[in-house]
CSV table of C-alpha atoms in Angstrom, one decimal:
chain,number,residue,atom,x,y,z
B,1,MET,CA,19.2,23.1,-11.1
B,2,ASN,CA,19.7,26.6,-12.6
B,3,ASN,CA,20.8,27.3,-16.2
B,4,ASP,CA,24.2,28.9,-15.3
B,5,PHE,CA,27.4,27.4,-16.4
B,6,ALA,CA,30.7,26.7,-14.6
B,7,LEU,CA,34.1,28.1,-15.5
B,8,GLU,CA,37.4,26.9,-14.0
B,9,ILE,CA,40.6,28.9,-14.4
B,10,ASN,CA,43.9,27.2,-13.5
B,11,GLU,CA,47.4,28.0,-14.5
B,12,LYS,CA,47.5,25.7,-17.5
B,13,TYR,CA,43.9,25.4,-18.8
B,14,THR,CA,40.6,27.2,-18.6
B,15,ARG,CA,37.6,24.8,-18.6
B,16,VAL,CA,33.8,25.2,-18.9
B,17,SER,CA,30.9,22.9,-18.4
B,18,GLU,CA,27.2,22.8,-18.5
B,19,ILE,CA,25.2,19.9,-17.0
B,20,LYS,CA,21.7,18.8,-16.0
B,21,TYR,CA,21.6,17.1,-12.6
B,22,ASP,CA,19.0,14.6,-11.5
B,23,THR,CA,19.2,14.9,-7.7
B,24,LYS,CA,16.9,11.9,-7.1
B,25,ASN,CA,19.0,9.4,-9.1
B,26,LYS,CA,22.3,11.3,-8.7
B,27,LYS,CA,22.8,11.4,-12.5
B,28,ILE,CA,24.8,14.0,-14.3
B,29,GLU,CA,24.0,14.7,-17.9
B,30,LEU,CA,26.9,16.6,-19.7
B,31,ILE,CA,25.6,19.3,-22.0
B,32,SER,CA,28.8,21.1,-22.8
B,33,LEU,CA,32.5,20.4,-21.9
B,34,ALA,CA,35.5,22.3,-23.3
B,35,SER,CA,38.9,23.7,-22.4
B,36,GLU,CA,41.5,26.2,-23.8
B,37,PRO,CA,45.0,27.1,-22.6
B,38,THR,CA,44.9,29.8,-19.9
B,39,THR,CA,46.8,33.0,-20.8
B,40,PRO,CA,50.4,32.7,-19.5
B,41,LEU,CA,51.2,34.6,-16.2
B,42,PHE,CA,47.5,35.2,-15.6
B,43,PHE,CA,47.7,34.6,-11.8
B,44,SER,CA,51.1,36.2,-11.3
B,45,SER,CA,50.8,39.4,-13.3
B,46,GLU,CA,48.4,42.4,-13.0
B,47,ASN,CA,49.1,43.5,-16.6
B,48,GLU,CA,45.8,44.7,-18.1
B,49,LYS,CA,46.7,43.1,-21.5
B,50,ILE,CA,46.9,39.7,-19.8
B,51,VAL,CA,43.5,40.2,-18.2
B,52,GLU,CA,42.1,41.2,-21.6
B,53,LYS,CA,43.6,38.1,-23.3
B,54,GLN,CA,42.2,35.8,-20.6
B,55,GLY,CA,38.8,37.5,-21.2
B,56,GLU,CA,39.2,36.5,-24.9
B,57,VAL,CA,39.9,32.9,-23.8
B,58,ILE,CA,36.8,32.9,-21.7
B,59,SER,CA,34.7,34.4,-24.5
B,60,LYS,CA,35.9,31.7,-26.9
B,61,LEU,CA,34.8,29.0,-24.5
B,62,TYR,CA,31.5,30.7,-23.9
B,63,GLY,CA,30.9,30.3,-27.6
B,64,THR,CA,31.0,26.5,-27.3
B,65,LEU,CA,28.1,26.5,-24.8
B,66,LYS,CA,24.6,25.5,-25.8
B,67,ASN,CA,22.9,27.5,-23.1
B,68,LYS,CA,23.6,31.3,-23.4
B,69,SER,CA,23.1,32.3,-19.8
B,70,ARG,CA,25.8,34.9,-19.0
B,71,THR,CA,26.0,33.9,-15.3
B,72,ALA,CA,29.0,31.8,-14.4
B,73,HIS,CA,30.1,29.9,-11.3
B,74,VAL,CA,33.9,30.4,-11.2
B,75,ILE,CA,36.5,28.0,-9.8
B,76,ILE,CA,40.1,28.9,-9.0
B,77,PRO,CA,42.9,26.5,-7.8
B,78,ASP,CA,43.3,25.6,-4.1
B,79,GLY,CA,46.8,26.9,-4.3
B,80,TYR,CA,45.6,30.5,-4.7
B,81,THR,CA,43.4,30.3,-1.6
B,82,PHE,CA,43.7,29.5,2.1
B,83,SER,CA,41.3,26.8,3.4
B,84,GLN,CA,40.5,25.4,6.8
B,85,ILE,CA,37.9,22.9,8.0
B,86,ILE,CA,37.3,23.5,11.7
B,87,GLU,CA,34.7,22.4,14.3
B,88,MET,CA,33.2,25.2,16.3
B,89,PRO,CA,30.3,25.7,18.8
B,90,LYS,CA,27.0,26.6,17.1
B,91,LEU,CA,26.7,30.3,17.4
B,92,LYS,CA,24.7,33.2,16.1
B,93,GLU,CA,25.9,34.4,12.7
B,94,LYS,CA,27.5,37.6,14.0
B,95,GLU,CA,29.3,35.7,16.9
B,96,LEU,CA,30.4,33.0,14.4
B,97,LEU,CA,32.0,35.5,12.0
B,98,SER,CA,33.7,37.3,14.9
B,99,ALA,CA,35.2,34.0,16.2
B,100,ILE,CA,36.4,33.0,12.7
B,101,HIS,CA,38.1,36.3,12.1
B,102,TYR,CA,39.8,35.9,15.5
B,103,GLN,CA,41.2,32.5,14.4
B,104,ALA,CA,41.9,33.4,10.8
B,105,ASP,CA,45.5,34.5,11.6
B,106,GLU,CA,46.3,30.8,12.2
B,107,PHE,CA,45.9,29.8,8.6
B,108,ILE,CA,45.9,33.0,6.5
B,109,PRO,CA,49.5,34.2,6.1
B,110,MET,CA,48.5,37.7,5.1
B,111,PRO,CA,46.5,40.6,6.5
B,112,ILE,CA,42.8,39.7,6.8
B,113,GLU,CA,41.8,43.1,5.2
B,114,GLU,CA,43.6,42.0,2.0
B,115,THR,CA,41.5,38.9,1.6
B,116,SER,CA,38.0,37.9,0.6
B,117,MET,CA,36.6,35.3,2.9
B,118,ASP,CA,33.7,32.9,2.7
B,119,LEU,CA,32.4,30.2,5.0
B,120,GLU,CA,30.1,27.2,4.5
B,121,ILE,CA,28.5,25.0,7.2
B,122,LEU,CA,29.3,21.4,6.2
B,123,ARG,CA,27.5,19.7,9.1
B,124,GLU,CA,25.6,20.4,12.3
B,125,ASP,CA,25.7,18.0,15.2
B,126,PRO,CA,22.5,18.4,17.3
B,127,LYS,CA,24.0,16.3,20.1
B,128,THR,CA,27.1,18.3,20.6
B,129,HIS,CA,25.7,21.6,19.4
B,130,LYS,CA,28.7,22.0,17.2
B,131,VAL,CA,29.2,22.8,13.5
B,132,LEU,CA,31.8,21.7,11.0
B,133,LEU,CA,32.8,24.7,8.9
B,134,LEU,CA,34.8,25.2,5.7
B,135,ILE,CA,36.5,28.6,5.7
B,136,VAL,CA,38.0,29.8,2.4
B,137,ALA,CA,39.9,33.0,1.9
B,138,SER,CA,41.6,34.3,-1.2
B,139,PRO,CA,43.8,37.4,-1.8
B,140,ARG,CA,41.6,40.3,-3.1
B,141,LYS,CA,44.1,40.9,-5.9
B,142,ILE,CA,43.4,37.4,-7.3
B,143,VAL,CA,39.6,37.8,-6.9
B,144,SER,CA,39.7,41.1,-8.7
B,145,GLN,CA,41.9,39.7,-11.5
B,146,VAL,CA,39.5,36.8,-12.1
B,147,GLU,CA,36.4,38.9,-11.9
B,148,LYS,CA,37.8,41.4,-14.4
B,149,SER,CA,38.6,38.7,-17.0
B,150,VAL,CA,35.1,37.2,-16.7
B,151,GLU,CA,33.5,40.6,-17.0
B,152,MET,CA,35.6,41.5,-20.1
B,153,ALA,CA,34.1,38.4,-21.7
B,154,GLY,CA,30.7,40.0,-21.2
B,155,LEU,CA,29.8,37.6,-18.4
B,156,ILE,CA,28.7,37.8,-14.8
B,157,PRO,CA,30.8,36.0,-12.1
B,158,ASP,CA,27.9,34.9,-9.9
B,159,THR,CA,30.0,32.8,-7.5
B,160,LEU,CA,33.7,32.3,-6.9
B,161,GLU,CA,35.1,29.4,-5.0
B,162,ASN,CA,38.1,27.1,-4.9
B,163,GLU,CA,38.3,23.4,-5.9
B,164,LEU,CA,37.9,22.1,-2.4
B,165,SER,CA,34.6,23.9,-2.0
B,166,ALA,CA,33.2,22.7,-5.3
B,167,CYS,CA,34.4,19.1,-4.9
B,168,GLY,CA,33.0,19.0,-1.4
B,169,ARG,CA,29.6,19.2,-2.8
B,170,LEU,CA,30.3,16.6,-5.5
B,171,PHE,CA,31.5,14.1,-3.0
B,172,SER,CA,28.7,14.7,-0.5
B,173,GLU,CA,25.8,15.0,-3.0
B,174,ALA,CA,26.6,13.0,-6.1
B,175,VAL,CA,29.7,10.7,-5.9
B,176,THR,CA,29.9,8.2,-3.1
B,177,PHE,CA,32.8,6.0,-2.3
B,178,LYS,CA,32.8,2.5,-0.7
B,179,GLY,CA,34.6,1.6,2.5
B,180,ASN,CA,35.6,3.6,5.5
B,181,ALA,CA,37.5,6.5,4.1
B,182,THR,CA,39.0,7.7,0.8
B,183,LEU,CA,42.0,9.9,0.0
B,184,ILE,CA,41.4,12.2,-2.9
B,185,LEU,CA,44.5,13.6,-4.6
B,186,ASN,CA,43.8,16.7,-6.6
B,187,PHE,CA,46.9,16.6,-8.7
B,188,GLY,CA,47.2,20.2,-9.9
B,189,PHE,CA,49.5,22.1,-12.2
B,190,SER,CA,51.7,24.1,-9.7
B,191,ASN,CA,50.0,23.0,-6.5
B,192,SER,CA,48.1,19.9,-5.4
B,193,SER,CA,45.7,19.1,-2.7
B,194,ILE,CA,44.8,16.0,-0.6
B,195,TYR,CA,41.2,15.6,0.7
B,196,LEU,CA,40.2,13.1,3.3
B,197,VAL,CA,36.7,11.9,2.8
B,198,ASP,CA,34.7,10.1,5.5
B,199,ASN,CA,32.6,7.8,3.3
B,200,GLN,CA,30.0,7.1,6.0
B,201,LEU,CA,29.2,10.9,6.2
B,202,SER,CA,30.1,11.6,2.6
B,203,LEU,CA,32.0,14.5,3.9
B,204,ILE,CA,35.5,16.0,3.4
B,205,MET,CA,37.0,16.1,6.9
B,206,VAL,CA,40.4,17.7,6.2
B,207,ALA,CA,42.3,19.1,3.3
B,208,ARG,CA,46.0,19.9,2.8
B,209,THR,CA,47.6,21.9,-0.1
B,210,LEU,CA,51.2,21.2,-1.2
B,211,LYS,CA,53.6,22.8,-3.6
B,212,ILE,CA,53.9,19.8,-5.9
B,213,GLY,CA,52.3,19.6,-9.3
B,214,LEU,CA,52.7,18.7,-12.9
B,215,ASP,CA,54.8,21.7,-13.7
B,216,LEU,CA,57.5,20.6,-11.3
B,217,PHE,CA,57.7,17.2,-12.9
B,218,VAL,CA,57.9,18.8,-16.4
B,219,ARG,CA,60.7,21.3,-15.3
B,220,ASP,CA,62.8,18.6,-13.7
B,221,ILE,CA,62.8,16.5,-16.8
B,222,MET,CA,63.5,19.5,-19.1
B,223,VAL,CA,66.6,20.4,-17.0
B,224,ASN,CA,67.9,16.8,-16.7
B,225,LEU,CA,67.4,15.7,-20.3
B,226,ASN,CA,67.6,19.0,-22.0
B,227,TRP,CA,64.3,18.5,-23.8
B,228,GLU,CA,61.8,20.9,-25.2
B,229,GLU,CA,58.6,21.3,-23.1
B,230,LYS,CA,56.5,19.8,-25.9
B,231,LYS,CA,58.5,16.6,-25.9
B,232,VAL,CA,58.4,16.3,-22.1
B,233,TYR,CA,54.6,16.4,-22.1
B,234,GLU,CA,54.4,13.8,-24.9
B,235,VAL,CA,56.7,11.4,-23.1
B,236,LEU,CA,55.0,11.8,-19.8
B,237,LYS,CA,51.6,11.2,-21.2
B,238,THR,CA,52.6,8.1,-23.3
B,239,ILE,CA,55.5,6.5,-21.4
B,240,GLY,CA,55.4,8.2,-18.0
B,241,LEU,CA,56.7,6.2,-15.1
B,242,ASN,CA,57.1,2.9,-16.9
B,243,LYS,CA,60.4,1.5,-15.8
B,244,ASP,CA,60.8,-0.7,-18.9
B,245,ALA,CA,60.4,2.2,-21.3
B,246,SER,CA,63.3,3.6,-23.4
B,247,TYR,CA,63.4,6.7,-21.1
B,248,ASN,CA,63.7,6.1,-17.4
B,249,ILE,CA,61.7,9.2,-16.3
B,250,GLU,CA,60.9,7.7,-12.8
B,251,SER,CA,64.5,8.0,-11.7
B,252,ILE,CA,64.5,11.7,-12.5
B,253,VAL,CA,61.3,12.6,-10.7
B,254,MET,CA,61.7,10.2,-7.8
B,255,PRO,CA,62.5,13.0,-5.3
B,256,LEU,CA,59.2,14.6,-6.2
B,257,LEU,CA,57.3,11.3,-6.0
B,258,LYS,CA,58.8,10.6,-2.6
B,259,GLU,CA,57.7,14.0,-1.3
B,260,LEU,CA,54.2,13.3,-2.7
B,261,PHE,CA,54.1,9.9,-1.1
B,262,GLN,CA,55.2,11.4,2.3
B,263,GLU,CA,52.3,13.9,2.2
B,264,LEU,CA,49.8,11.2,1.4
B,265,GLU,CA,51.3,9.1,4.3
B,266,LYS,CA,50.7,12.0,6.7
B,267,MET,CA,47.0,12.1,5.7
B,268,VAL,CA,46.7,8.4,6.1
B,269,ALA,CA,48.1,8.7,9.6
B,270,MET,CA,45.9,11.7,10.4
B,271,ALA,CA,42.8,9.8,9.3
B,272,ARG,CA,43.7,7.0,11.7
B,273,ASP,CA,45.0,8.9,14.7
B,274,LYS,CA,42.7,12.0,14.7
B,275,TYR,CA,39.5,10.8,13.0
B,276,ASN,CA,39.6,7.0,13.7
B,277,LEU,CA,39.2,6.5,9.9
B,278,ARG,CA,40.8,3.7,7.9
B,279,VAL,CA,41.8,4.9,4.4
B,280,GLU,CA,40.8,2.1,2.0
B,281,GLU,CA,41.5,3.7,-1.4
B,282,ILE,CA,43.1,6.6,-3.2
B,283,GLN,CA,41.4,8.5,-6.0
B,284,ILE,CA,43.1,11.1,-8.3
B,285,PHE,CA,41.8,13.9,-10.6
B,286,ASN,CA,42.8,17.1,-12.4
B,287,PHE,CA,46.2,16.5,-14.2
B,288,ASP,CA,46.4,12.8,-13.3
B,289,ASN,CA,46.2,11.6,-16.9
B,290,TYR,CA,49.2,13.7,-17.9
B,291,ILE,CA,51.6,11.2,-16.2
B,292,ALA,CA,51.1,7.6,-17.3
B,293,GLN,CA,51.5,5.0,-14.6
B,294,LEU,CA,51.0,7.6,-11.7
B,295,PRO,CA,48.1,5.7,-10.2
B,296,GLN,CA,50.0,2.4,-10.4
B,297,LYS,CA,53.0,3.9,-8.6
B,298,ILE,CA,50.9,5.2,-5.8
B,299,GLN,CA,49.0,1.9,-5.5
B,300,ALA,CA,52.3,-0.1,-5.4
B,301,TYR,CA,53.7,2.2,-2.7
B,302,PHE,CA,50.6,2.2,-0.4
B,303,SER,CA,49.1,-1.2,-1.3
B,304,LEU,CA,45.8,0.6,-1.7
B,305,PRO,CA,43.5,0.5,-4.7
B,306,THR,CA,44.3,3.7,-6.7
B,307,GLN,CA,42.6,5.1,-9.7
B,308,SER,CA,41.5,8.3,-11.4
B,309,VAL,CA,38.1,9.6,-10.1
B,310,ASN,CA,35.6,7.8,-12.2
B,311,LEU,CA,32.3,9.6,-12.8
B,312,ALA,CA,31.0,6.9,-15.1
B,313,GLN,CA,28.4,5.6,-12.7
B,314,ASN,CA,27.0,9.1,-12.3
B,315,LEU,CA,27.0,10.2,-15.9
B,316,VAL,CA,24.1,9.8,-18.3
B,317,ALA,CA,25.4,7.9,-21.4
B,318,ASN,CA,25.6,10.3,-24.3
B,319,PRO,CA,28.1,11.2,-27.0
B,320,LEU,CA,29.8,13.9,-25.0
B,321,ALA,CA,30.3,11.6,-22.0
B,322,GLN,CA,31.7,8.9,-24.3
B,323,SER,CA,34.1,11.1,-26.2
B,324,ASN,CA,35.5,12.5,-22.9
B,325,SER,CA,35.6,9.2,-21.0
B,326,LYS,CA,39.4,9.0,-20.8
B,327,ASP,CA,39.8,12.6,-19.7
B,328,ILE,CA,36.7,13.1,-17.5
B,329,SER,CA,38.8,13.3,-14.3
B,330,SER,CA,40.3,16.5,-15.7
B,331,TYR,CA,36.9,18.1,-15.5
B,332,VAL,CA,35.9,17.0,-12.0
B,333,SER,CA,36.1,20.5,-10.4
B,334,VAL,CA,34.3,22.4,-13.2
B,335,ILE,CA,31.5,19.7,-13.2
B,336,ALA,CA,31.2,20.0,-9.4
B,337,ALA,CA,30.8,23.7,-9.7
B,338,ASN,CA,27.5,23.2,-11.4
B,339,LEU,CA,26.0,21.4,-8.5
B,340,ARG,CA,24.1,24.3,-7.0
């Protein structure tokens, strides 16, 4: 394990983490963990002042770290990337890259020359002579924006990947799930992702990104109840989807919940029909703890055990792990980014 740190930038928060990882016992020791609000409009504006302000946010978080390595592993949301997991014949590197560029038009809705692309071999099958590949592409404008902000903080962006790529390592190398298959809901701010994990292989087999996230829930409530944003966040976190509460938030956000349930249903069906996998549980992370009762609502709908991703069995007991025990699922991606 190197001495670099991990930096995650999403639309709402910027998060950092430092860990020590015991590969033999699959134990993660948290060294540093912190977050600060991301500069508004960071992903949607190319304004130099916004980039500078985000650099200041990163610099402030860097000051909380114990290790002063200036090399960072950077994570951006799945919603700002295009990802595909595909099976291909095992080819030489040059032939593989050529074949991938030929197929890229199928999942990248923009000119290839305007993207930065990376690929990772997830698994090789010696019997079929095929490889399972994760292909990730991101608009070069986004990559440049992120790199500039990191460099303005006086740091070096050593690697840049999306949440899917980082979490794939976490779920294959450190965190294991019981049963046949697990659905992982990365409940994000403006976009969310669903990962199907084959628990026997400890491997993400397929991922889907959808335009549903915490921000849509917040905006719907603000419009319907004419509330300030601050009050919406407070009520969602304390009362949430509790039907017996003084505010019936569930009725307002039900269309969004139904859309989310439908997307999860599609993945359950895909697991069964395409991969012959039986989904036995649903795990949630990222902004899951911003809506009280969300796991319970999903569990009631699917009759499947549903909970926030719990890293407790993998964490070394220390004061930092204890103080962040309720919010640890928010840091899953940035912790995963350290597993290199």
